[in-house]
Amino acid sequence: MMKRAQEKGLASLHVHNIRNWATSKHLTTDDAPYGGGQGMVMKCEPVFAAVEALKTPESRVILMTPAGRPFKQQIAQEYACRNQHLILLCGHYEGIDQRVIDQLVDDELSIGDYVLTNGAIAAVVVTDAIVRLIPGVLGDEASAAEDSFSDGLLEFPQYTRPLEFRGWKVPDILLSGHHAEIAKWRHNMALEKTRKNRPDLLGE
Ligand code: ADE
């Protein structure tokens, strides 16, 4: 999908190694935390140098971190239509010097309540979710509009040929040709699925 978007000239993806902006003898990009504690913290100097070299007036700098706000379809939609240039800053979790967050970062995003070893994994997820929403990237423009979450509900069940598989049949309503009835059935099924798997989306 990303490849197709790039071939069509609708998006371009560049991967940069922060180490390229490290200036110390051993090209270090992290150091022990002030105040003590486990793990390492990403240093200011190489991160500031990297972001300042790559930034344009249209850039938004997004830090991938489990301490970020939860990434949602709506955020993907906003970035897909508004932002020309996103810089996704990825660290190895323990963390990053707070001065980076205070001075450089516009948004902190988490892809879920779990800790990955590397924010780059989260950046791939966020990139995929945003790029597929750029107009022209998906083959069928309608397919994004019918996604789970686009109307606040999970997606309704889908069926394709054969009509009967191992004795399990496609629901009759889908063969009826009554478009209004089908839409109503799909809405009810989406509600039922959402109630079962994600009652939080319904405020339940
Ligand atoms: N880096 C490590 N864990 C992460 C998460 N859950 N979301 C975003 N970035 C992360």
XYZ file of C-alpha atoms and ligand atoms in Angstrom:
214
model
C 0.000 0.000 0.000
C 2.793 2.417 0.934
C 4.635 1.412 -2.244
C 1.574 2.132 -4.374
C 1.072 5.511 -2.690
C 4.686 6.422 -3.422
C 4.511 5.218 -7.034
C 1.415 7.362 -7.566
C 3.240 10.340 -6.068
C 0.675 10.642 -3.271
C 3.108 10.117 -0.403
C 6.786 9.692 0.171
C 8.487 7.959 3.042
C 12.009 8.655 4.297
C 13.748 6.807 7.094
C 16.514 8.593 8.992
C 18.945 7.319 11.561
C 19.305 9.755 14.462
C 22.830 8.453 14.921
C 23.736 10.360 11.743
C 23.322 13.548 13.777
C 25.314 12.346 16.780
C 28.551 14.252 17.207
C 30.183 12.629 20.236
C 33.153 10.323 19.759
C 31.101 7.119 20.051
C 28.043 8.565 18.292
C 25.967 8.059 21.426
C 22.289 8.936 21.238
C 21.296 7.957 24.773
C 22.586 8.288 28.304
C 21.713 7.355 31.898
C 18.812 9.232 33.492
C 19.442 12.107 35.908
C 18.046 11.136 39.276
C 18.941 7.492 38.739
C 16.853 4.545 37.601
C 16.826 1.792 35.024
C 17.506 2.130 31.356
C 18.685 4.887 29.091
C 17.202 8.168 27.930
C 17.563 9.583 24.409
C 19.735 12.661 24.421
C 18.683 16.143 23.318
C 21.535 17.041 20.981
C 21.179 14.445 18.186
C 17.364 14.587 18.275
C 17.263 18.387 18.044
C 19.862 18.324 15.253
C 17.914 15.674 13.288
C 14.507 17.323 13.642
C 15.842 20.813 12.916
C 17.539 19.495 9.757
C 14.370 17.767 8.501
C 11.690 20.229 9.595
C 9.794 22.454 7.181
C 7.229 25.141 8.075
C 4.447 22.552 7.402
C 5.941 19.803 9.545
C 4.230 18.296 12.545
C 6.557 16.450 14.882
C 4.961 13.381 16.429
C 6.633 11.363 19.151
C 5.741 7.668 19.265
C 5.455 6.738 22.936
C 3.278 4.514 25.123
C 2.750 7.674 27.203
C 1.072 9.426 24.249
C -2.598 10.047 23.558
C -4.315 6.991 22.085
C -4.028 6.866 18.283
C -7.495 6.617 16.725
C -9.040 6.486 13.261
C -10.134 10.109 13.655
C -6.538 11.219 14.284
C -5.434 9.268 11.189
C -8.154 11.062 9.213
C -7.057 14.487 10.449
C -3.408 13.899 9.582
C -4.328 12.409 6.197
C -6.211 15.534 5.123
C -4.337 18.306 6.963
C -0.639 17.632 7.207
C 1.780 17.864 4.341
C 4.777 16.665 6.288
C 4.916 14.463 9.363
C 8.048 13.669 11.308
C 7.500 10.525 13.394
C 10.089 10.463 16.124
C 10.818 6.941 17.366
C 12.793 6.008 20.424
C 13.790 2.838 22.093
C 11.654 2.881 25.144
C 12.945 3.913 28.216
C 12.286 7.419 27.138
C 13.450 10.650 25.675
C 14.750 13.830 27.324
C 11.721 15.905 28.365
C 13.181 18.997 26.671
C 12.594 17.302 23.310
C 8.937 16.842 24.190
C 8.582 20.381 25.545
C 10.357 22.195 22.726
C 10.099 20.080 19.552
C 7.158 17.727 19.729
C 3.668 18.772 18.578
C 1.879 15.537 19.426
C 2.612 12.335 21.364
C 0.858 9.195 20.109
C 0.495 5.724 21.573
C -0.836 2.807 19.522
C -2.032 0.924 22.589
C -1.575 0.140 26.239
C 1.496 -2.025 25.892
C 5.194 -1.257 25.618
C 7.049 -2.068 22.407
C 10.821 -2.281 22.303
C 10.972 0.330 19.567
C 8.727 3.221 18.548
C 9.487 2.462 14.892
C 6.995 -0.411 15.066
C 4.336 2.042 16.199
C 5.387 4.506 13.473
C 4.783 1.838 10.806
C 1.272 1.305 12.182
C 0.500 5.035 12.259
C 1.967 5.580 8.770
C -0.133 2.782 7.285
C -3.330 4.047 8.906
C -2.743 7.615 7.669
C -1.464 6.911 4.153
C -4.354 4.616 3.199
C -6.709 7.562 3.901
C -4.958 9.965 1.511
C -7.414 10.425 -1.392
C -6.439 8.218 -4.335
C -4.354 5.717 -2.372
C -7.028 3.058 -1.907
C -8.331 1.578 -5.147
C -11.928 1.951 -4.112
C -12.590 5.311 -2.476
C -15.708 3.955 -0.812
C -13.812 1.273 1.052
C -12.340 3.677 3.636
C -15.756 5.178 4.289
C -17.052 1.746 5.310
C -14.147 0.956 7.628
C -14.615 0.014 11.224
C -14.671 3.188 13.368
C -15.544 5.544 10.508
C -19.105 5.769 11.873
C -18.187 5.033 15.493
C -19.081 1.325 15.126
C -17.118 -1.779 14.223
C -17.601 -3.126 10.729
C -20.641 -5.267 9.935
C -20.124 -8.904 8.800
C -19.247 -9.460 5.139
C -19.843 -12.528 2.956
C -18.785 -13.554 -0.512
C -19.210 -16.633 -2.726
C -19.965 -19.497 -2.245
C -23.530 -19.091 -1.052
C -23.143 -22.168 1.099
C -19.884 -23.441 2.617
C -19.842 -26.670 4.674
C -23.518 -26.158 5.323
C -23.110 -22.544 6.545
C -25.236 -20.210 4.481
C -25.023 -16.523 3.699
C -27.853 -14.619 5.491
C -30.944 -14.426 3.225
C -31.283 -10.675 3.662
C -28.073 -10.091 1.656
C -29.645 -11.836 -1.349
C -32.938 -9.999 -1.098
C -31.972 -6.949 -3.159
C -33.757 -4.675 -0.620
C -31.053 -2.070 -0.143
C -32.751 -0.228 2.710
C -33.380 -3.495 4.575
C -29.777 -4.590 3.984
C -28.481 -1.252 5.313
C -30.690 -1.654 8.393
C -29.475 -5.236 8.961
C -25.853 -4.169 8.584
C -26.316 -1.349 11.064
C -27.885 -3.728 13.597
C -25.107 -6.275 13.121
C -22.464 -3.544 13.517
C -24.174 -2.465 16.746
C -24.268 -6.051 18.006
C -20.583 -6.604 17.203
C -19.603 -3.315 18.831
C -21.626 -4.160 21.944
C -19.874 -7.554 22.138
C -16.259 -6.558 21.364
C -16.044 -2.850 22.211
C -18.854 -1.759 24.545
C -16.685 1.270 25.454
C -17.375 2.707 21.970
C -21.071 2.798 22.859
C -20.425 4.320 26.269
C -21.628 1.097 27.901
N 6.863 2.905 21.811
C 6.857 1.867 22.668
N 5.615 1.435 22.919
C 4.778 2.232 22.178
C 3.370 2.296 22.005
N 2.536 1.470 22.640
N 2.867 3.238 21.199
C 3.695 4.103 20.563
N 5.033 4.098 20.682
C 5.573 3.173 21.480
